[in-house]
XYZ file of N, CA and C in Angstrom:
189
model
N 3.782 -23.855 -2.833
C 2.520 -23.166 -2.994
C 2.265 -22.975 -4.482
N 1.095 -23.366 -4.922
C 0.773 -23.235 -6.338
C 0.310 -21.817 -6.643
N 0.299 -21.493 -7.930
C -0.148 -20.167 -8.336
C -1.603 -19.930 -7.947
N -2.389 -20.978 -7.925
C -3.806 -20.843 -7.613
C -4.030 -20.461 -6.152
N -3.125 -20.858 -5.263
C -3.306 -20.563 -3.847
C -2.402 -19.437 -3.364
N -1.522 -18.957 -4.204
C -0.618 -17.876 -3.805
C -1.416 -16.587 -3.611
N -1.096 -15.887 -2.546
C -1.726 -14.597 -2.311
C -0.923 -13.534 -3.043
N -1.615 -12.769 -3.842
C -0.945 -11.719 -4.599
C -1.216 -10.389 -3.918
N -0.134 -9.753 -3.510
C -0.240 -8.436 -2.903
C 0.225 -7.397 -3.904
N -0.378 -6.236 -3.822
C -0.026 -5.157 -4.734
C 0.741 -4.076 -3.976
N 1.330 -3.174 -4.735
C 2.023 -2.033 -4.148
C 1.473 -0.766 -4.784
N 1.458 0.285 -4.018
C 0.923 1.574 -4.461
C 1.972 2.639 -4.197
N 2.227 3.501 -5.177
C 3.259 4.527 -5.054
C 2.640 5.920 -5.036
N 3.138 6.749 -4.140
C 2.735 8.151 -4.094
C 3.344 8.848 -5.306
N 2.498 9.485 -6.109
C 2.993 10.152 -7.318
C 3.693 11.466 -6.988
N 3.553 11.933 -5.761
C 4.192 13.186 -5.358
C 5.624 12.951 -4.878
N 5.804 11.976 -3.961
C 7.132 11.805 -3.351
C 7.776 10.447 -3.607
N 7.009 9.472 -4.149
C 7.582 8.163 -4.441
C 7.478 7.153 -3.313
N 6.828 7.502 -2.191
C 6.635 6.550 -1.099
C 5.867 5.341 -1.617
N 6.264 4.146 -1.184
C 5.600 2.906 -1.607
C 4.831 2.299 -0.435
N 3.532 2.036 -0.657
C 2.746 1.247 0.284
C 2.640 -0.151 -0.298
N 3.170 -1.140 0.417
C 3.131 -2.526 -0.020
C 2.108 -3.264 0.838
N 1.100 -3.846 0.196
C 0.046 -4.539 0.942
C 0.604 -5.659 1.816
N 1.616 -6.354 1.348
C 2.181 -7.465 2.116
C 2.797 -6.977 3.423
N 3.416 -5.806 3.387
C 4.104 -5.271 4.566
C 3.194 -4.454 5.469
N 2.190 -3.809 4.886
C 1.358 -2.896 5.659
C 2.204 -1.746 6.203
N 1.692 -1.092 7.216
C 2.427 -0.032 7.927
C 2.106 -0.169 9.413
N 2.691 -1.199 10.060
C 2.355 -1.457 11.467
C 2.554 -0.240 12.368
N 3.555 0.587 12.058
C 3.806 1.770 12.884
C 2.673 2.797 12.794
N 1.808 2.631 11.786
C 0.648 3.513 11.632
C -0.656 2.758 11.881
N -0.548 1.544 12.436
C -1.732 0.768 12.765
C -2.335 0.006 11.601
N -1.576 -0.133 10.502
C -2.062 -0.871 9.329
C -1.299 -2.196 9.273
N -1.998 -3.275 9.570
C -1.369 -4.589 9.697
C -0.852 -5.109 8.355
N 0.214 -5.929 8.387
C 0.668 -6.590 7.158
C -0.485 -7.361 6.527
N -0.565 -7.312 5.207
C -1.632 -7.992 4.489
C -2.869 -7.134 4.266
N -2.858 -5.891 4.756
C -4.011 -5.003 4.577
C -4.085 -4.528 3.131
N -5.202 -4.818 2.497
C -5.423 -4.410 1.108
C -5.564 -2.893 1.025
N -5.161 -2.338 -0.101
C -5.246 -0.895 -0.324
C -6.672 -0.389 -0.086
N -7.655 -1.171 -0.534
C -9.054 -0.782 -0.374
C -9.446 -0.671 1.096
N -8.732 -1.396 1.961
C -9.055 -1.411 3.384
C -8.269 -0.383 4.191
N -7.313 0.285 3.555
C -6.615 1.387 4.220
C -7.629 2.528 4.324
N -7.771 3.134 5.505
C -8.788 4.187 5.658
C -8.614 5.328 4.647
N -9.729 5.862 4.174
C -9.685 6.975 3.226
C -9.066 8.221 3.846
N -9.035 8.271 5.161
C -8.451 9.421 5.854
C -6.933 9.313 5.989
N -6.373 8.150 5.622
C -4.924 7.942 5.718
C -4.209 8.869 4.747
N -3.038 9.355 5.160
C -2.227 10.202 4.285
C -0.817 9.653 4.194
N -0.136 9.989 3.126
C 1.238 9.553 2.905
C 2.101 10.000 4.084
N 2.837 9.072 4.699
C 3.655 9.447 5.854
C 4.841 10.343 5.495
N 5.204 10.395 4.224
C 6.344 11.222 3.827
C 5.953 12.629 3.390
N 4.805 12.765 2.688
C 4.472 14.101 2.170
C 3.062 14.574 2.510
N 2.217 13.683 3.048
C 0.913 14.106 3.540
C -0.235 14.120 2.551
N -0.023 13.660 1.307
C -1.130 13.638 0.351
C -2.059 12.464 0.653
N -3.241 12.478 0.048
C -4.239 11.441 0.305
C -4.054 10.238 -0.629
N -4.870 9.223 -0.405
C -4.817 8.013 -1.230
C -5.081 8.302 -2.701
N -5.773 9.397 -2.995
C -6.062 9.758 -4.389
C -4.789 10.002 -5.194
N -3.695 10.298 -4.502
C -2.432 10.596 -5.176
C -1.495 9.387 -5.242
N -2.048 8.185 -5.142
C -1.270 6.953 -5.247
C -1.696 6.191 -6.490
N -0.741 5.516 -7.119
C -1.017 4.660 -8.275
C -0.436 3.280 -8.016
N -1.141 2.245 -8.508
C -0.639 0.891 -8.362
C 0.602 0.723 -9.226
N 1.622 0.062 -8.658
C 2.870 -0.169 -9.380
C 3.266 -1.634 -9.268
N 4.116 -2.067 -10.181
C 4.675 -3.413 -10.139
C 6.080 -3.320 -9.564
N 6.340 -4.111 -8.542
C 7.667 -4.130 -7.931
C 8.285 -5.485 -8.203
N 9.477 -5.473 -8.749
C 10.156 -6.730 -9.066
C 11.389 -6.890 -8.222
């Protein structure tokens, strides 16, 4: 797969507890399918570990 066709997924970290939402993995146990973009996660969704909203998440680089 070339870089031009590779799908780039991002990860978002809760600044309160450190929970990571990875777009590639989604959260199937919460009804969020793998590949779901952060923008498509409902605004009503809350961190499964500490309960804060999406406003308390920041994009991070995972290596």
